[in-house]
CSV table of C-alpha atoms in Angstrom, one decimal:
chain,number,residue,atom,x,y,z
A,1,UNK,CA,-94.9,41.5,96.0
A,2,UNK,CA,-91.6,39.8,96.6
A,3,UNK,CA,-92.1,36.6,94.7
A,4,UNK,CA,-93.9,35.9,91.4
A,5,UNK,CA,-93.9,32.2,90.6
A,6,UNK,CA,-97.5,31.4,90.2
A,7,UNK,CA,-101.1,32.8,90.4
A,8,UNK,CA,-101.0,32.1,94.1
A,9,UNK,CA,-98.6,34.9,94.6
A,10,UNK,CA,-101.3,37.3,93.4
A,11,UNK,CA,-103.9,38.6,95.9
A,12,UNK,CA,-106.2,40.3,93.3
A,13,UNK,CA,-105.8,38.9,89.7
A,14,UNK,CA,-108.4,41.4,88.3
A,15,UNK,CA,-106.5,44.3,89.7
A,16,UNK,CA,-103.2,43.1,88.3
A,17,UNK,CA,-104.7,42.6,84.8
A,18,UNK,CA,-106.2,46.1,85.0
A,19,UNK,CA,-102.9,47.6,86.0
A,20,UNK,CA,-101.2,45.8,83.0
A,21,UNK,CA,-103.7,47.4,80.7
A,22,UNK,CA,-103.2,50.9,82.2
A,23,UNK,CA,-99.5,50.5,81.8
A,24,UNK,CA,-100.0,49.6,78.2
A,25,UNK,CA,-101.7,53.1,77.8
A,26,UNK,CA,-99.0,54.9,79.7
A,27,UNK,CA,-95.8,52.9,79.8
A,28,UNK,CA,-93.5,55.5,81.2
A,29,UNK,CA,-95.5,57.0,84.1
A,30,UNK,CA,-93.5,55.2,86.8
A,31,UNK,CA,-89.9,55.6,85.7
A,32,UNK,CA,-88.9,57.0,89.0
A,33,UNK,CA,-89.8,53.8,90.7
A,34,UNK,CA,-86.9,52.0,88.9
A,35,UNK,CA,-84.4,54.8,89.0
A,36,UNK,CA,-81.0,53.5,90.3
A,37,UNK,CA,-82.5,50.0,90.6
A,38,UNK,CA,-81.1,47.0,88.8
A,39,UNK,CA,-82.8,43.9,87.4
A,40,UNK,CA,-80.8,40.7,86.6
A,41,UNK,CA,-82.3,38.4,84.0
A,42,UNK,CA,-80.8,34.9,84.4
A,43,UNK,CA,-81.3,32.4,81.6
A,44,UNK,CA,-80.5,28.6,81.8
A,45,UNK,CA,-82.5,28.1,78.6
A,46,UNK,CA,-83.2,29.8,75.3
A,47,UNK,CA,-85.7,32.8,75.2
A,48,UNK,CA,-87.0,35.4,72.8
A,49,UNK,CA,-90.3,36.9,74.1
A,50,UNK,CA,-89.6,36.4,77.8
A,51,UNK,CA,-86.1,38.0,77.5
A,52,UNK,CA,-87.1,41.0,75.3
A,53,UNK,CA,-90.4,41.7,77.0
A,54,UNK,CA,-89.1,41.6,80.6
A,55,UNK,CA,-86.0,43.7,79.7
A,56,UNK,CA,-88.3,46.3,77.9
A,57,UNK,CA,-90.7,46.2,80.9
A,58,UNK,CA,-87.8,46.9,83.3
A,59,UNK,CA,-86.5,49.7,81.1
A,60,UNK,CA,-89.9,51.3,80.9
A,61,UNK,CA,-89.8,51.5,84.6
A,62,UNK,CA,-86.5,53.2,84.6
A,63,UNK,CA,-84.4,50.2,85.8
A,64,UNK,CA,-80.9,49.1,84.7
A,65,UNK,CA,-80.9,45.6,83.2
A,66,UNK,CA,-78.3,42.9,83.2
A,67,UNK,CA,-78.8,39.7,81.2
A,68,UNK,CA,-76.8,36.5,82.0
A,69,UNK,CA,-77.0,33.4,79.9
A,70,UNK,CA,-75.6,31.4,82.8
A,71,UNK,CA,-75.7,28.0,80.9
A,72,UNK,CA,-73.2,29.5,78.3
A,73,UNK,CA,-71.5,32.3,80.1
A,74,UNK,CA,-71.4,31.3,83.7
A,75,UNK,CA,-69.8,28.5,85.8
A,76,UNK,CA,-71.4,25.1,85.8
A,77,UNK,CA,-73.7,25.2,89.0
A,78,UNK,CA,-73.8,22.6,91.7
A,79,UNK,CA,-77.4,22.3,93.1
A,80,UNK,CA,-76.9,19.5,95.7
A,81,UNK,CA,-75.9,20.2,99.2
A,82,UNK,CA,-73.3,18.4,101.3
A,83,UNK,CA,-71.4,17.1,98.2
A,84,UNK,CA,-67.7,17.1,97.4
A,85,UNK,CA,-67.5,19.1,94.2
A,86,UNK,CA,-64.8,17.1,92.5
A,87,UNK,CA,-66.8,16.6,89.2
A,88,UNK,CA,-67.8,18.9,86.4
A,89,UNK,CA,-69.6,21.6,88.6
A,90,UNK,CA,-67.5,24.6,89.5
A,91,UNK,CA,-69.8,26.9,91.6
A,92,UNK,CA,-72.4,26.1,94.2
A,93,UNK,CA,-75.7,27.8,93.7
A,94,UNK,CA,-75.6,29.1,97.3
A,95,UNK,CA,-72.7,31.4,96.4
A,96,UNK,CA,-73.8,32.1,92.8
A,97,UNK,CA,-77.4,33.2,93.8
A,98,UNK,CA,-76.1,35.1,96.8
A,99,UNK,CA,-73.6,37.1,94.7
A,100,UNK,CA,-76.3,37.9,92.1
A,101,UNK,CA,-78.4,39.2,95.0
A,102,UNK,CA,-75.5,41.7,95.8
A,103,UNK,CA,-75.6,43.0,92.2
A,104,UNK,CA,-79.3,43.2,91.6
A,105,UNK,CA,-82.5,44.5,93.3
A,106,UNK,CA,-84.7,42.1,91.4
A,107,UNK,CA,-83.8,38.8,89.8
A,108,UNK,CA,-85.6,36.9,87.0
A,109,UNK,CA,-84.8,33.2,86.6
A,110,UNK,CA,-85.6,30.9,83.6
A,111,UNK,CA,-85.0,27.1,83.9
A,112,UNK,CA,-86.6,24.3,82.0
A,113,UNK,CA,-87.4,20.7,83.3
A,114,UNK,CA,-85.3,17.8,82.3
A,115,UNK,CA,-88.4,15.6,81.6
A,116,UNK,CA,-86.7,12.6,83.0
A,117,UNK,CA,-87.5,12.7,86.8
A,118,UNK,CA,-90.9,14.1,87.6
A,119,UNK,CA,-90.3,14.5,91.4
A,120,UNK,CA,-87.1,16.4,90.6
A,121,UNK,CA,-88.7,18.7,88.0
A,122,UNK,CA,-91.8,19.3,90.1
A,123,UNK,CA,-89.8,20.2,93.2
A,124,UNK,CA,-88.6,23.3,91.3
A,125,UNK,CA,-85.1,22.9,92.7
A,126,UNK,CA,-83.3,25.4,90.6
A,127,UNK,CA,-85.8,28.2,91.0
A,128,UNK,CA,-86.4,27.5,94.7
A,129,UNK,CA,-82.7,27.7,95.4
A,130,UNK,CA,-82.4,31.1,93.7
A,131,UNK,CA,-85.4,32.2,95.9
A,132,UNK,CA,-83.8,30.8,99.0
A,133,UNK,CA,-80.2,32.2,98.5
A,134,UNK,CA,-80.3,35.4,96.5
A,135,UNK,CA,-81.9,37.6,99.2
A,136,UNK,CA,-83.9,39.8,96.7
A,137,UNK,CA,-87.3,39.5,95.1
A,138,UNK,CA,-87.5,36.9,92.4
A,139,UNK,CA,-89.6,36.6,89.2
A,140,UNK,CA,-90.2,33.3,87.4
A,141,UNK,CA,-89.3,33.7,83.7
A,142,UNK,CA,-90.5,30.1,83.3
A,143,UNK,CA,-89.8,27.3,85.5
A,144,UNK,CA,-90.1,23.4,85.4
A,145,UNK,CA,-93.8,23.5,86.1
A,146,UNK,CA,-95.2,27.0,85.4
A,147,UNK,CA,-94.8,30.1,83.2
A,148,UNK,CA,-96.7,32.8,85.1
A,149,UNK,CA,-95.6,35.9,83.1
A,150,UNK,CA,-97.0,34.2,80.0
A,151,UNK,CA,-100.2,33.3,81.8
A,152,UNK,CA,-100.7,36.8,83.0
A,153,UNK,CA,-100.2,38.1,79.6
A,154,UNK,CA,-102.7,35.5,78.2
A,155,UNK,CA,-105.3,36.7,80.7
A,156,UNK,CA,-104.6,40.3,79.9
A,157,UNK,CA,-105.1,39.5,76.2
A,158,UNK,CA,-108.4,37.8,76.9
A,159,UNK,CA,-109.8,40.7,79.1
A,160,UNK,CA,-108.7,43.2,76.4
A,161,UNK,CA,-110.3,41.3,73.4
A,162,UNK,CA,-113.3,39.5,75.0
A,163,UNK,CA,-116.8,40.2,73.5
A,164,UNK,CA,-118.9,38.8,76.4
A,165,UNK,CA,-118.6,39.0,80.1
A,166,UNK,CA,-117.6,35.3,80.6
A,167,UNK,CA,-115.9,34.1,77.5
A,168,UNK,CA,-115.4,30.5,76.7
A,169,UNK,CA,-111.7,29.6,76.8
A,170,UNK,CA,-110.4,26.3,75.5
A,171,UNK,CA,-107.0,25.0,76.0
A,172,UNK,CA,-106.3,22.3,73.2
A,173,UNK,CA,-103.3,20.0,72.9
A,174,UNK,CA,-101.5,20.0,69.6
A,175,UNK,CA,-99.1,17.7,67.9
A,176,UNK,CA,-95.3,18.0,68.1
A,177,UNK,CA,-92.3,16.0,67.2
A,178,UNK,CA,-90.6,15.9,70.5
A,179,UNK,CA,-91.6,15.9,74.2
A,180,UNK,CA,-92.3,19.4,75.6
A,181,UNK,CA,-92.7,20.6,79.3
A,182,UNK,CA,-96.1,21.0,80.9
A,183,UNK,CA,-95.2,24.4,82.3
A,184,UNK,CA,-97.3,26.6,79.9
A,185,UNK,CA,-100.4,24.5,80.0
A,186,UNK,CA,-100.2,24.0,83.7
A,187,UNK,CA,-99.8,27.7,84.3
A,188,UNK,CA,-102.5,28.6,81.8
A,189,UNK,CA,-104.9,26.2,83.4
A,190,UNK,CA,-104.1,27.3,86.9
A,191,UNK,CA,-104.8,31.0,86.0
A,192,UNK,CA,-107.9,30.3,84.0
A,193,UNK,CA,-109.4,28.3,86.8
A,194,UNK,CA,-109.2,31.4,88.9
A,195,UNK,CA,-110.4,33.8,86.2
A,196,UNK,CA,-113.9,34.8,85.2
A,197,UNK,CA,-114.1,32.5,82.2
A,198,UNK,CA,-115.7,29.3,81.2
A,199,UNK,CA,-112.7,27.1,80.8
A,200,UNK,CA,-112.2,23.7,79.1
A,201,UNK,CA,-109.2,21.6,78.4
A,202,UNK,CA,-109.2,19.1,75.6
A,203,UNK,CA,-106.4,16.6,74.7
A,204,UNK,CA,-106.0,12.9,73.5
A,205,UNK,CA,-106.1,10.3,76.2
A,206,UNK,CA,-102.8,10.0,77.9
A,207,UNK,CA,-102.0,13.6,78.1
A,208,UNK,CA,-103.8,14.4,81.4
A,209,UNK,CA,-102.2,17.3,83.3
A,210,UNK,CA,-101.6,17.1,87.1
A,211,UNK,CA,-104.9,17.8,88.9
A,212,UNK,CA,-103.0,20.3,91.0
A,213,UNK,CA,-103.4,22.7,88.1
A,214,UNK,CA,-106.7,21.8,86.6
A,215,UNK,CA,-109.2,21.9,89.5
A,216,UNK,CA,-112.3,23.7,88.2
A,217,UNK,CA,-111.7,23.0,84.5
A,218,UNK,CA,-114.0,20.9,82.2
A,219,UNK,CA,-111.8,18.2,80.6
A,220,UNK,CA,-112.7,16.2,77.5
A,221,UNK,CA,-111.0,14.0,74.9
A,222,UNK,CA,-113.4,15.3,72.2
A,223,UNK,CA,-111.8,18.3,70.5
A,224,UNK,CA,-114.7,19.1,68.4
A,225,UNK,CA,-117.1,19.1,71.4
A,226,UNK,CA,-114.7,21.3,73.4
A,227,UNK,CA,-114.3,23.9,70.5
A,228,UNK,CA,-118.1,24.4,70.2
A,229,UNK,CA,-119.0,28.1,70.8
A,230,UNK,CA,-115.4,28.9,72.0
A,231,UNK,CA,-114.4,32.5,72.2
A,232,UNK,CA,-110.6,31.8,72.6
A,233,UNK,CA,-108.6,28.7,71.8
A,234,UNK,CA,-105.2,28.3,73.3
A,235,UNK,CA,-103.1,25.9,71.3
A,236,UNK,CA,-100.2,24.2,73.0
A,237,UNK,CA,-98.3,20.9,72.9
A,238,UNK,CA,-97.2,19.1,76.0
A,239,UNK,CA,-95.8,15.7,77.0
A,240,UNK,CA,-97.5,13.2,79.3
A,241,UNK,CA,-97.5,13.7,83.1
A,242,UNK,CA,-97.8,9.9,83.5
A,243,UNK,CA,-95.7,8.3,82.2
A,244,UNK,CA,-93.7,11.4,82.7
A,245,UNK,CA,-92.2,13.2,79.7
A,246,UNK,CA,-93.6,10.6,77.2
A,247,UNK,CA,-95.2,11.2,73.8
A,248,UNK,CA,-97.5,8.8,72.0
A,249,UNK,CA,-97.6,8.2,68.2
A,250,UNK,CA,-100.6,9.5,66.2
A,251,UNK,CA,-103.0,12.4,67.0
A,252,UNK,CA,-101.7,14.4,64.1
A,253,UNK,CA,-105.4,15.3,63.3
A,254,UNK,CA,-105.5,17.4,66.5
A,255,UNK,CA,-103.8,20.3,64.5
A,256,UNK,CA,-106.1,23.3,64.5
A,257,UNK,CA,-107.5,24.3,61.1
A,258,UNK,CA,-110.1,26.8,59.7
A,259,UNK,CA,-112.5,23.9,59.4
A,260,UNK,CA,-112.4,23.3,63.1
A,261,UNK,CA,-113.2,26.9,63.8
A,262,UNK,CA,-116.6,26.8,62.1
A,263,UNK,CA,-118.5,25.8,65.1
A,264,UNK,CA,-116.7,28.3,67.4
A,265,UNK,CA,-117.8,31.9,68.2
A,266,UNK,CA,-115.4,33.2,65.6
A,267,UNK,CA,-112.8,32.2,68.2
A,268,UNK,CA,-109.5,34.0,68.5
A,269,UNK,CA,-106.5,31.6,68.4
A,270,UNK,CA,-103.7,31.9,70.9
A,271,UNK,CA,-100.3,30.3,71.3
A,272,UNK,CA,-97.4,31.2,73.5
A,273,UNK,CA,-94.8,30.9,70.7
A,274,UNK,CA,-92.5,29.7,69.2
A,275,UNK,CA,-94.8,27.7,67.1
A,276,UNK,CA,-94.0,25.0,64.5
A,277,UNK,CA,-96.1,25.9,61.4
A,278,UNK,CA,-98.2,23.1,59.9
A,279,UNK,CA,-97.5,20.8,62.8
A,280,UNK,CA,-98.9,22.5,65.8
A,281,UNK,CA,-100.9,25.2,63.9
A,282,UNK,CA,-101.7,25.5,60.3
A,283,UNK,CA,-100.4,28.4,58.1
A,284,UNK,CA,-104.2,29.2,57.4
A,285,UNK,CA,-104.8,29.9,61.1
A,286,UNK,CA,-101.5,31.7,61.8
A,287,UNK,CA,-101.9,34.0,58.8
A,288,UNK,CA,-105.7,34.4,59.1
A,289,UNK,CA,-107.9,36.8,60.9
A,290,UNK,CA,-108.4,34.6,63.9
A,291,UNK,CA,-104.9,34.5,65.0
A,292,UNK,CA,-103.9,36.9,67.9
A,293,UNK,CA,-100.5,35.2,68.6
A,294,UNK,CA,-98.5,38.4,67.9
A,295,UNK,CA,-100.9,40.7,69.8
A,296,UNK,CA,-100.6,38.1,72.7
A,297,UNK,CA,-96.9,38.3,72.6
A,298,UNK,CA,-96.9,42.1,72.7
A,299,UNK,CA,-98.9,41.9,75.9
A,300,UNK,CA,-95.9,40.1,77.5
A,301,UNK,CA,-94.4,43.6,78.1
A,302,UNK,CA,-97.4,44.9,80.1
A,303,UNK,CA,-97.8,41.8,82.2
A,304,UNK,CA,-94.1,41.8,83.1
A,305,UNK,CA,-94.2,45.6,83.8
A,306,UNK,CA,-97.2,45.3,86.1
A,307,UNK,CA,-95.4,42.6,88.2
A,308,UNK,CA,-92.1,44.5,88.3
A,309,UNK,CA,-94.0,47.7,89.3
A,310,UNK,CA,-95.5,45.8,92.3
A,311,UNK,CA,-92.0,44.5,93.3
A,312,UNK,CA,-90.4,47.9,93.1
A,313,UNK,CA,-93.2,49.4,95.2
A,314,UNK,CA,-92.6,46.8,97.8
A,315,UNK,CA,-88.9,47.6,97.8
A,316,UNK,CA,-89.7,51.1,98.7
A,317,UNK,CA,-92.0,50.2,101.6
């Protein structure tokens, strides 16, 4: 594995999930793989779980780790080609990414969408240019359209905690006060559509995701109907795909509560975090027995470690 940007970079999803769970049982078994290897984690946006879990995963594999908040600590990057750089940008991404590739054996990159120009965001310009110019394997730490490490951890969590062979998994939209990217729901949908689960997406009208990510999912605007007999409920807000980046008033009643769990199969509630309490998810859910959000976040380490292990093995081939 030399690129991890989506589920399409994984040849055997089940095997990768099992490997993550095996690493959870024996985290330090492969430290020789990463000895004298360096990972660079490059952030253009804030991060807690992705930053700490990926750093811990790399350290568990014996790697050295460098972290760069390039939006605050680096030069302003120019992304466009064939331009005269006489404005606010200082360094072209061609040189910046290439230099990072001189210092690191594997690079992780995190960049959010602007939510203003859909074509620009969905072209994945920043992430793609790192892949093109750095010359080493690249891991997505979340991009404009996907968050594959999160989705892998989500699938690991479902596999670990499921009580029936093909659990019902529901992705439900939740209220928020500002427009949020579609990366997490896009990615979760993409992974669930390829997993051995019964998958449903529910959201108010107007919040349809791109069909590129939802092929194979059942989609409904009736949240109550969607939640019936659910084993896992994934709560997440996202802004509209069309009109792009917009949010609509109302829909506050979509927040998940204990009352809404009554018709589920004692559903376990998931969220990628951070979560705004009593807006996206109620206190009673987050503090109750159905919430597995912290357990889910813990599995971010093993998901990242499984991916990095595959990349390190590819370096040695």
